[in-house]
Amino acid sequence: MHPDGKYTKEDVRVYLEWAIEMRRRVKEQLKRIGGMEFWDTNFSYIDKETQKETFVPVPEERGRGLIGDSPLPPGTCYSAASDGDKVALVKIEVITMAGNGKLNISRTNSATVKEDIKNTYNYMRANEKMLLSQQRSFANIDVTVQVTALLGSTVQSGIGGAVFAAIISSVFSKNLKPALGIIGNISIGGAIERAINLSDKVSILSENGAKTVLVPMDNLAELSTLPTTVLGKTDVPFYTNTQMIIQKMMW
């Protein structure tokens, strides 16, 4: 507070987030009592100067899963990767800032993972007029992609779709759907590639909190292989192209 007794913008932000957190705590208790109408309720505020929307979480909302049920922060998405036998739960985090069009990849030494990320990024650069607004260009944006294995020791193929979603949401500073996972790769030409080990990938995401898992349309015939326990708590929509990813990933 200023000496003249007026509240600063930071004072208002702190009090507002405290009030929203208290309201969220009430919601979390209602969720424990029961009633599906309470699960998809989220609280946020919008900065009138920047138009940025901020969602206020509380620690207890995470439950037992690694994926919380608040809208995902810009640049964050979850996926599952496989080397043919073992499956890993993966968190993708992307930061974009003004720069010279550089792509940086961190926390992975896998040549396969790096190739998947580069293919996705190069597709996006080649099609930026379709994907970005006229005021934005990847030539003026540096992109940093961080890959973290939350479960499983190694990350292999299958994260291109999640990388695409994370980059788009970071560029536009948009939150993604709560507890969103995306599996499947994107070729350098934009083709959506069938995901291997579909059942295991969707299951590991669902068991750790994912409410929605986007899946390549080429896996449609394998829908019947998913456990009923997974289908009972996780929505599994399909996508055929990157435009469908954008349509289905946003909050």
PDB file of C-alpha atoms in Angstrom:
ATOM      1  CA  MET A   1       0.000   0.000   0.000  1.00  0.00           C
ATOM      2  CA  HIS A   2       1.254   3.473  -0.891  1.00  0.00           C
ATOM      3  CA  PRO A   3       1.917   5.998   1.917  1.00  0.00           C
ATOM      4  CA  ASP A   4      -1.147   7.934   0.759  1.00  0.00           C
ATOM      5  CA  GLY A   5      -3.315   4.954   1.680  1.00  0.00           C
ATOM      6  CA  LYS A   6      -4.115   3.784  -1.860  1.00  0.00           C
ATOM      7  CA  TYR A   7      -3.837   0.149  -2.856  1.00  0.00           C
ATOM      8  CA  THR A   8      -1.321  -0.809  -5.549  1.00  0.00           C
ATOM      9  CA  LYS A   9      -2.132  -3.168  -8.402  1.00  0.00           C
ATOM     10  CA  GLU A  10      -0.033  -5.842  -6.674  1.00  0.00           C
ATOM     11  CA  ASP A  11      -2.072  -5.394  -3.457  1.00  0.00           C
ATOM     12  CA  VAL A  12      -5.281  -5.915  -5.418  1.00  0.00           C
ATOM     13  CA  ARG A  13      -3.865  -9.007  -7.152  1.00  0.00           C
ATOM     14  CA  VAL A  14      -2.825 -10.618  -3.844  1.00  0.00           C
ATOM     15  CA  TYR A  15      -6.207  -9.991  -2.186  1.00  0.00           C
ATOM     16  CA  LEU A  16      -8.082 -11.162  -5.278  1.00  0.00           C
ATOM     17  CA  GLU A  17      -6.137 -14.425  -5.540  1.00  0.00           C
ATOM     18  CA  TRP A  18      -6.588 -15.028  -1.800  1.00  0.00           C
ATOM     19  CA  ALA A  19     -10.362 -14.561  -2.127  1.00  0.00           C
ATOM     20  CA  ILE A  20     -10.539 -16.854  -5.183  1.00  0.00           C
ATOM     21  CA  GLU A  21      -8.445 -19.501  -3.419  1.00  0.00           C
ATOM     22  CA  MET A  22     -10.869 -19.494  -0.490  1.00  0.00           C
ATOM     23  CA  ARG A  23     -13.779 -19.934  -2.915  1.00  0.00           C
ATOM     24  CA  ARG A  24     -11.960 -22.800  -4.598  1.00  0.00           C
ATOM     25  CA  ARG A  25     -11.435 -24.517  -1.277  1.00  0.00           C
ATOM     26  CA  VAL A  26     -15.217 -24.586  -0.853  1.00  0.00           C
ATOM     27  CA  LYS A  27     -15.502 -26.187  -4.291  1.00  0.00           C
ATOM     28  CA  GLU A  28     -12.900 -28.833  -3.437  1.00  0.00           C
ATOM     29  CA  GLN A  29     -14.895 -29.830  -0.358  1.00  0.00           C
ATOM     30  CA  LEU A  30     -18.083 -30.052  -2.439  1.00  0.00           C
ATOM     31  CA  LYS A  31     -16.265 -32.347  -4.858  1.00  0.00           C
ATOM     32  CA  ARG A  32     -15.434 -34.666  -1.984  1.00  0.00           C
ATOM     33  CA  ILE A  33     -19.067 -34.714  -0.860  1.00  0.00           C
ATOM     34  CA  GLY A  34     -20.175 -35.646  -4.377  1.00  0.00           C
ATOM     35  CA  GLY A  35     -21.898 -34.193  -7.394  1.00  0.00           C
ATOM     36  CA  MET A  36     -20.396 -34.039 -10.889  1.00  0.00           C
ATOM     37  CA  GLU A  37     -21.543 -30.424 -11.348  1.00  0.00           C
ATOM     38  CA  PHE A  38     -18.694 -29.291  -9.106  1.00  0.00           C
ATOM     39  CA  TRP A  39     -15.833 -30.951 -11.015  1.00  0.00           C
ATOM     40  CA  ASP A  40     -15.594 -28.622 -14.004  1.00  0.00           C
ATOM     41  CA  THR A  41     -15.818 -25.388 -12.037  1.00  0.00           C
ATOM     42  CA  ASN A  42     -12.703 -23.216 -12.209  1.00  0.00           C
ATOM     43  CA  PHE A  43     -12.039 -19.713 -10.927  1.00  0.00           C
ATOM     44  CA  SER A  44     -10.028 -17.017 -12.648  1.00  0.00           C
ATOM     45  CA  TYR A  45      -9.595 -13.294 -13.131  1.00  0.00           C
ATOM     46  CA  ILE A  46      -8.662 -11.153 -16.138  1.00  0.00           C
ATOM     47  CA  ASP A  47      -6.155  -8.305 -16.043  1.00  0.00           C
ATOM     48  CA  LYS A  48      -7.932  -5.429 -17.812  1.00  0.00           C
ATOM     49  CA  GLU A  49      -4.636  -3.968 -19.033  1.00  0.00           C
ATOM     50  CA  THR A  50      -3.124  -7.112 -20.573  1.00  0.00           C
ATOM     51  CA  GLN A  51      -6.339  -9.190 -21.012  1.00  0.00           C
ATOM     52  CA  LYS A  52      -4.400 -12.147 -19.552  1.00  0.00           C
ATOM     53  CA  GLU A  53      -6.579 -14.666 -17.729  1.00  0.00           C
ATOM     54  CA  THR A  54      -5.101 -16.236 -14.600  1.00  0.00           C
ATOM     55  CA  PHE A  55      -6.572 -19.374 -13.022  1.00  0.00           C
ATOM     56  CA  VAL A  56      -6.116 -19.731  -9.261  1.00  0.00           C
ATOM     57  CA  PRO A  57      -5.423 -23.313  -8.120  1.00  0.00           C
ATOM     58  CA  VAL A  58      -5.294 -24.875  -4.670  1.00  0.00           C
ATOM     59  CA  PRO A  59      -2.955 -27.723  -3.638  1.00  0.00           C
ATOM     60  CA  GLU A  60      -5.723 -30.166  -2.712  1.00  0.00           C
ATOM     61  CA  GLU A  61      -7.305 -30.099  -6.199  1.00  0.00           C
ATOM     62  CA  ARG A  62      -4.554 -32.336  -7.582  1.00  0.00           C
ATOM     63  CA  GLY A  63      -5.740 -35.423  -5.778  1.00  0.00           C
ATOM     64  CA  ARG A  64      -3.545 -38.465  -6.301  1.00  0.00           C
ATOM     65  CA  GLY A  65      -2.715 -37.886  -9.978  1.00  0.00           C
ATOM     66  CA  LEU A  66       0.272 -36.083 -11.442  1.00  0.00           C
ATOM     67  CA  ILE A  67      -1.995 -34.084 -13.760  1.00  0.00           C
ATOM     68  CA  GLY A  68      -4.078 -31.433 -11.996  1.00  0.00           C
ATOM     69  CA  ASP A  69      -7.615 -30.552 -13.078  1.00  0.00           C
ATOM     70  CA  SER A  70      -7.123 -26.796 -13.565  1.00  0.00           C
ATOM     71  CA  PRO A  71      -6.769 -25.394 -17.109  1.00  0.00           C
ATOM     72  CA  LEU A  72      -3.187 -25.990 -18.202  1.00  0.00           C
ATOM     73  CA  PRO A  73      -0.882 -22.955 -18.218  1.00  0.00           C
ATOM     74  CA  PRO A  74       0.132 -21.640 -21.659  1.00  0.00           C
ATOM     75  CA  GLY A  75       2.888 -23.822 -23.092  1.00  0.00           C
ATOM     76  CA  THR A  76       2.087 -26.901 -21.005  1.00  0.00           C
ATOM     77  CA  CYS A  77       0.663 -30.189 -22.260  1.00  0.00           C
ATOM     78  CA  TYR A  78       0.901 -33.866 -21.324  1.00  0.00           C
ATOM     79  CA  SER A  79       1.607 -36.874 -23.496  1.00  0.00           C
ATOM     80  CA  ALA A  80       2.693 -40.510 -23.366  1.00  0.00           C
ATOM     81  CA  ALA A  81       5.646 -41.963 -25.255  1.00  0.00           C
ATOM     82  CA  SER A  82       6.685 -45.521 -26.006  1.00  0.00           C
ATOM     83  CA  ASP A  83       9.753 -47.379 -27.176  1.00  0.00           C
ATOM     84  CA  GLY A  84       7.653 -50.371 -28.180  1.00  0.00           C
ATOM     85  CA  ASP A  85       7.557 -52.033 -24.755  1.00  0.00           C
ATOM     86  CA  LYS A  86       7.745 -49.418 -22.022  1.00  0.00           C
ATOM     87  CA  VAL A  87       5.485 -46.382 -21.757  1.00  0.00           C
ATOM     88  CA  ALA A  88       6.384 -43.043 -20.153  1.00  0.00           C
ATOM     89  CA  LEU A  89       4.157 -40.239 -18.888  1.00  0.00           C
ATOM     90  CA  VAL A  90       5.549 -37.022 -20.350  1.00  0.00           C
ATOM     91  CA  LYS A  91       5.136 -33.347 -19.535  1.00  0.00           C
ATOM     92  CA  ILE A  92       5.840 -30.874 -22.339  1.00  0.00           C
ATOM     93  CA  GLU A  93       6.660 -27.270 -21.379  1.00  0.00           C
ATOM     94  CA  VAL A  94       7.241 -24.589 -24.007  1.00  0.00           C
ATOM     95  CA  ILE A  95       8.459 -21.030 -23.586  1.00  0.00           C
ATOM     96  CA  THR A  96       8.300 -18.587 -26.509  1.00  0.00           C
ATOM     97  CA  MET A  97       9.859 -15.137 -26.598  1.00  0.00           C
ATOM     98  CA  ALA A  98      10.983 -12.515 -29.077  1.00  0.00           C
ATOM     99  CA  GLY A  99      14.060 -13.694 -30.912  1.00  0.00           C
ATOM    100  CA  ASN A 100      15.530 -14.862 -34.197  1.00  0.00           C
ATOM    101  CA  GLY A 101      13.621 -18.052 -34.912  1.00  0.00           C
ATOM    102  CA  LYS A 102      15.719 -20.448 -32.820  1.00  0.00           C
ATOM    103  CA  LEU A 103      14.492 -23.815 -31.552  1.00  0.00           C
ATOM    104  CA  ASN A 104      15.973 -25.056 -28.265  1.00  0.00           C
ATOM    105  CA  ILE A 105      15.273 -28.537 -26.890  1.00  0.00           C
ATOM    106  CA  SER A 106      16.150 -29.374 -23.302  1.00  0.00           C
ATOM    107  CA  ARG A 107      16.120 -32.296 -20.852  1.00  0.00           C
ATOM    108  CA  THR A 108      16.292 -35.043 -23.468  1.00  0.00           C
ATOM    109  CA  ASN A 109      19.195 -36.711 -25.241  1.00  0.00           C
ATOM    110  CA  SER A 110      17.006 -38.956 -27.364  1.00  0.00           C
ATOM    111  CA  ALA A 111      17.641 -38.492 -31.077  1.00  0.00           C
ATOM    112  CA  THR A 112      14.130 -39.811 -31.788  1.00  0.00           C
ATOM    113  CA  VAL A 113      12.466 -37.279 -29.487  1.00  0.00           C
ATOM    114  CA  LYS A 114      14.499 -34.421 -30.928  1.00  0.00           C
ATOM    115  CA  GLU A 115      13.576 -35.491 -34.453  1.00  0.00           C
ATOM    116  CA  ASP A 116       9.863 -35.578 -33.549  1.00  0.00           C
ATOM    117  CA  ILE A 117      10.075 -32.074 -32.064  1.00  0.00           C
ATOM    118  CA  LYS A 118      12.020 -30.711 -35.039  1.00  0.00           C
ATOM    119  CA  ASN A 119       9.572 -32.237 -37.526  1.00  0.00           C
ATOM    120  CA  THR A 120       6.646 -30.646 -35.694  1.00  0.00           C
ATOM    121  CA  TYR A 121       8.396 -27.287 -35.445  1.00  0.00           C
ATOM    122  CA  ASN A 122       9.478 -27.283 -39.117  1.00  0.00           C
ATOM    123  CA  TYR A 123       5.917 -28.093 -40.180  1.00  0.00           C
ATOM    124  CA  MET A 124       4.674 -25.158 -38.108  1.00  0.00           C
ATOM    125  CA  ARG A 125       7.248 -22.782 -39.617  1.00  0.00           C
ATOM    126  CA  ALA A 126       6.318 -23.847 -43.134  1.00  0.00           C
ATOM    127  CA  ASN A 127       2.606 -23.311 -42.405  1.00  0.00           C
ATOM    128  CA  GLU A 128       2.722 -20.314 -40.072  1.00  0.00           C
ATOM    129  CA  LYS A 129       0.365 -18.246 -42.260  1.00  0.00           C
ATOM    130  CA  MET A 130      -2.343 -20.820 -41.565  1.00  0.00           C
ATOM    131  CA  LEU A 131      -1.485 -21.303 -37.899  1.00  0.00           C
ATOM    132  CA  LEU A 132      -0.509 -17.837 -36.668  1.00  0.00           C
ATOM    133  CA  SER A 133      -2.028 -14.377 -36.948  1.00  0.00           C
ATOM    134  CA  GLN A 134      -0.557 -11.884 -39.421  1.00  0.00           C
ATOM    135  CA  GLN A 135       1.189 -10.084 -36.545  1.00  0.00           C
ATOM    136  CA  ARG A 136       3.233 -13.158 -35.600  1.00  0.00           C
ATOM    137  CA  SER A 137       6.003 -15.100 -37.323  1.00  0.00           C
ATOM    138  CA  PHE A 138       8.271 -17.886 -36.107  1.00  0.00           C
ATOM    139  CA  ALA A 139      11.135 -15.961 -37.708  1.00  0.00           C
ATOM    140  CA  ASN A 140      10.816 -13.503 -34.806  1.00  0.00           C
ATOM    141  CA  ILE A 141      10.156 -16.041 -32.050  1.00  0.00           C
ATOM    142  CA  ASP A 142      12.600 -18.245 -30.135  1.00  0.00           C
ATOM    143  CA  VAL A 143      10.988 -21.507 -29.003  1.00  0.00           C
ATOM    144  CA  THR A 144      12.286 -23.585 -26.084  1.00  0.00           C
ATOM    145  CA  VAL A 145      10.818 -27.052 -25.607  1.00  0.00           C
ATOM    146  CA  GLN A 146      11.439 -28.924 -22.357  1.00  0.00           C
ATOM    147  CA  VAL A 147      10.591 -32.627 -22.130  1.00  0.00           C
ATOM    148  CA  THR A 148      10.154 -34.217 -18.683  1.00  0.00           C
ATOM    149  CA  ALA A 149       9.455 -37.889 -17.978  1.00  0.00           C
ATOM    150  CA  LEU A 150       7.105 -37.907 -14.975  1.00  0.00           C
ATOM    151  CA  LEU A 151       6.834 -41.705 -14.987  1.00  0.00           C
ATOM    152  CA  GLY A 152       9.166 -44.024 -16.850  1.00  0.00           C
ATOM    153  CA  SER A 153      12.879 -43.661 -17.292  1.00  0.00           C
ATOM    154  CA  THR A 154      13.079 -42.755 -20.967  1.00  0.00           C
ATOM    155  CA  VAL A 155      11.038 -40.746 -23.464  1.00  0.00           C
ATOM    156  CA  GLN A 156      10.775 -42.063 -26.993  1.00  0.00           C
ATOM    157  CA  SER A 157       8.529 -41.482 -29.993  1.00  0.00           C
ATOM    158  CA  GLY A 158       4.991 -40.133 -29.927  1.00  0.00           C
ATOM    159  CA  ILE A 159       4.895 -36.569 -28.523  1.00  0.00           C
ATOM    160  CA  GLY A 160       4.591 -34.418 -31.653  1.00  0.00           C
ATOM    161  CA  GLY A 161       0.904 -33.606 -31.168  1.00  0.00           C
ATOM    162  CA  ALA A 162       1.479 -32.429 -27.591  1.00  0.00           C
ATOM    163  CA  VAL A 163       4.471 -30.325 -28.689  1.00  0.00           C
ATOM    164  CA  PHE A 164       2.310 -28.687 -31.375  1.00  0.00           C
ATOM    165  CA  ALA A 165      -0.403 -27.815 -28.841  1.00  0.00           C
ATOM    166  CA  ALA A 166       2.114 -26.481 -26.310  1.00  0.00           C
ATOM    167  CA  ILE A 167       3.809 -24.225 -28.883  1.00  0.00           C
ATOM    168  CA  ILE A 168       0.509 -22.794 -30.142  1.00  0.00           C
ATOM    169  CA  SER A 169      -0.778 -22.120 -26.627  1.00  0.00           C
ATOM    170  CA  SER A 170       2.509 -20.470 -25.645  1.00  0.00           C
ATOM    171  CA  VAL A 171       2.595 -18.220 -28.715  1.00  0.00           C
ATOM    172  CA  PHE A 172      -0.967 -17.010 -28.070  1.00  0.00           C
ATOM    173  CA  SER A 173      -0.717 -17.172 -24.232  1.00  0.00           C
ATOM    174  CA  LYS A 174      -3.828 -19.352 -24.090  1.00  0.00           C
ATOM    175  CA  ASN A 175      -4.661 -21.931 -21.444  1.00  0.00           C
ATOM    176  CA  LEU A 176      -5.332 -25.470 -22.621  1.00  0.00           C
ATOM    177  CA  LYS A 177      -8.187 -27.655 -21.390  1.00  0.00           C
ATOM    178  CA  PRO A 178      -7.898 -28.933 -17.824  1.00  0.00           C
ATOM    179  CA  ALA A 179      -5.970 -32.213 -17.538  1.00  0.00           C
ATOM    180  CA  LEU A 180      -5.332 -32.501 -21.288  1.00  0.00           C
ATOM    181  CA  GLY A 181      -3.184 -35.191 -22.873  1.00  0.00           C
ATOM    182  CA  ILE A 182      -2.345 -35.600 -26.573  1.00  0.00           C
ATOM    183  CA  ILE A 183      -0.730 -38.620 -28.171  1.00  0.00           C
ATOM    184  CA  GLY A 184       0.467 -39.112 -31.736  1.00  0.00           C
ATOM    185  CA  ASN A 185       3.113 -37.574 -33.967  1.00  0.00           C
ATOM    186  CA  ILE A 186       3.041 -34.979 -36.737  1.00  0.00           C
ATOM    187  CA  SER A 187       5.203 -35.505 -39.806  1.00  0.00           C
ATOM    188  CA  ILE A 188       7.182 -32.669 -41.363  1.00  0.00           C
ATOM    189  CA  GLY A 189       4.466 -32.535 -44.023  1.00  0.00           C
ATOM    190  CA  GLY A 190       1.685 -32.274 -41.435  1.00  0.00           C
ATOM    191  CA  ALA A 191       0.392 -35.857 -41.595  1.00  0.00           C
ATOM    192  CA  ILE A 192      -0.986 -37.256 -38.338  1.00  0.00           C
ATOM    193  CA  GLU A 193       0.726 -40.530 -37.558  1.00  0.00           C
ATOM    194  CA  ARG A 194      -0.946 -43.486 -35.850  1.00  0.00           C
ATOM    195  CA  ALA A 195       0.092 -43.932 -32.215  1.00  0.00           C
ATOM    196  CA  ILE A 196       1.568 -47.252 -31.149  1.00  0.00           C
ATOM    197  CA  ASN A 197       0.589 -48.865 -27.834  1.00  0.00           C
ATOM    198  CA  LEU A 198      -2.630 -46.852 -27.767  1.00  0.00           C
ATOM    199  CA  SER A 199      -4.201 -48.608 -24.785  1.00  0.00           C
ATOM    200  CA  ASP A 200      -1.098 -48.277 -22.599  1.00  0.00           C
ATOM    201  CA  LYS A 201      -0.620 -44.601 -23.483  1.00  0.00           C
ATOM    202  CA  VAL A 202      -4.209 -43.565 -22.850  1.00  0.00           C
ATOM    203  CA  SER A 203      -4.268 -45.626 -19.653  1.00  0.00           C
ATOM    204  CA  ILE A 204      -1.154 -44.049 -18.129  1.00  0.00           C
ATOM    205  CA  LEU A 205      -2.527 -40.571 -18.851  1.00  0.00           C
ATOM    206  CA  SER A 206      -5.965 -41.409 -17.474  1.00  0.00           C
ATOM    207  CA  GLU A 207      -4.629 -43.095 -14.333  1.00  0.00           C
ATOM    208  CA  ASN A 208      -2.621 -39.973 -13.523  1.00  0.00           C
ATOM    209  CA  GLY A 209      -5.423 -37.471 -13.870  1.00  0.00           C
ATOM    210  CA  ALA A 210      -6.017 -36.775 -17.579  1.00  0.00           C
ATOM    211  CA  LYS A 211      -9.665 -35.991 -18.299  1.00  0.00           C
ATOM    212  CA  THR A 212      -9.251 -35.625 -22.073  1.00  0.00           C
ATOM    213  CA  VAL A 213      -6.787 -37.469 -24.322  1.00  0.00           C
ATOM    214  CA  LEU A 214      -6.691 -36.513 -28.008  1.00  0.00           C
ATOM    215  CA  VAL A 215      -5.902 -39.499 -30.221  1.00  0.00           C
ATOM    216  CA  PRO A 216      -5.084 -39.819 -33.967  1.00  0.00           C
ATOM    217  CA  MET A 217      -8.044 -40.912 -36.088  1.00  0.00           C
ATOM    218  CA  ASP A 218      -5.973 -43.797 -37.445  1.00  0.00           C
ATOM    219  CA  ASN A 219      -6.322 -45.386 -33.992  1.00  0.00           C
ATOM    220  CA  LEU A 220     -10.131 -45.404 -34.107  1.00  0.00           C
ATOM    221  CA  ALA A 221     -10.333 -49.156 -34.686  1.00  0.00           C
ATOM    222  CA  GLU A 222      -8.419 -49.693 -31.429  1.00  0.00           C
ATOM    223  CA  LEU A 223     -10.921 -47.836 -29.270  1.00  0.00           C
ATOM    224  CA  SER A 224     -12.405 -51.144 -28.133  1.00  0.00           C
ATOM    225  CA  THR A 225      -9.033 -52.134 -26.612  1.00  0.00           C
ATOM    226  CA  LEU A 226      -9.237 -49.376 -24.014  1.00  0.00           C
ATOM    227  CA  PRO A 227     -10.247 -50.542 -20.512  1.00  0.00           C
ATOM    228  CA  THR A 228     -13.790 -49.604 -19.501  1.00  0.00           C
ATOM    229  CA  THR A 229     -12.379 -48.005 -16.352  1.00  0.00           C
ATOM    230  CA  VAL A 230     -10.454 -45.577 -18.568  1.00  0.00           C
ATOM    231  CA  LEU A 231     -13.395 -44.758 -20.840  1.00  0.00           C
ATOM    232  CA  GLY A 232     -15.529 -44.181 -17.758  1.00  0.00           C
ATOM    233  CA  LYS A 233     -13.436 -41.269 -16.526  1.00  0.00           C
ATOM    234  CA  THR A 234     -11.534 -39.949 -19.573  1.00  0.00           C
ATOM    235  CA  ASP A 235     -12.894 -38.501 -22.806  1.00  0.00           C
ATOM    236  CA  VAL A 236     -11.032 -39.804 -25.890  1.00  0.00           C
ATOM    237  CA  PRO A 237     -11.789 -37.587 -28.926  1.00  0.00           C
ATOM    238  CA  PHE A 238     -10.004 -38.219 -32.229  1.00  0.00           C
ATOM    239  CA  TYR A 239      -8.223 -35.791 -34.571  1.00  0.00           C
ATOM    240  CA  THR A 240      -7.218 -36.004 -38.226  1.00  0.00           C
ATOM    241  CA  ASN A 241      -5.193 -32.801 -38.662  1.00  0.00           C
ATOM    242  CA  THR A 242      -3.598 -29.947 -36.746  1.00  0.00           C
ATOM    243  CA  GLN A 243      -6.653 -27.710 -37.097  1.00  0.00           C
ATOM    244  CA  MET A 244      -8.664 -30.282 -35.158  1.00  0.00           C
ATOM    245  CA  ILE A 245      -6.025 -30.270 -32.440  1.00  0.00           C
ATOM    246  CA  ILE A 246      -6.448 -26.497 -32.095  1.00  0.00           C
ATOM    247  CA  GLN A 247     -10.253 -26.796 -32.016  1.00  0.00           C
ATOM    248  CA  LYS A 248     -10.233 -29.480 -29.320  1.00  0.00           C
ATOM    249  CA  MET A 249      -7.359 -28.394 -27.107  1.00  0.00           C
ATOM    250  CA  MET A 250      -8.478 -24.911 -26.067  1.00  0.00           C
ATOM    251  CA  TRP A 251     -10.222 -24.116 -22.816  1.00  0.00           C
TER     252      TRP A 251
END
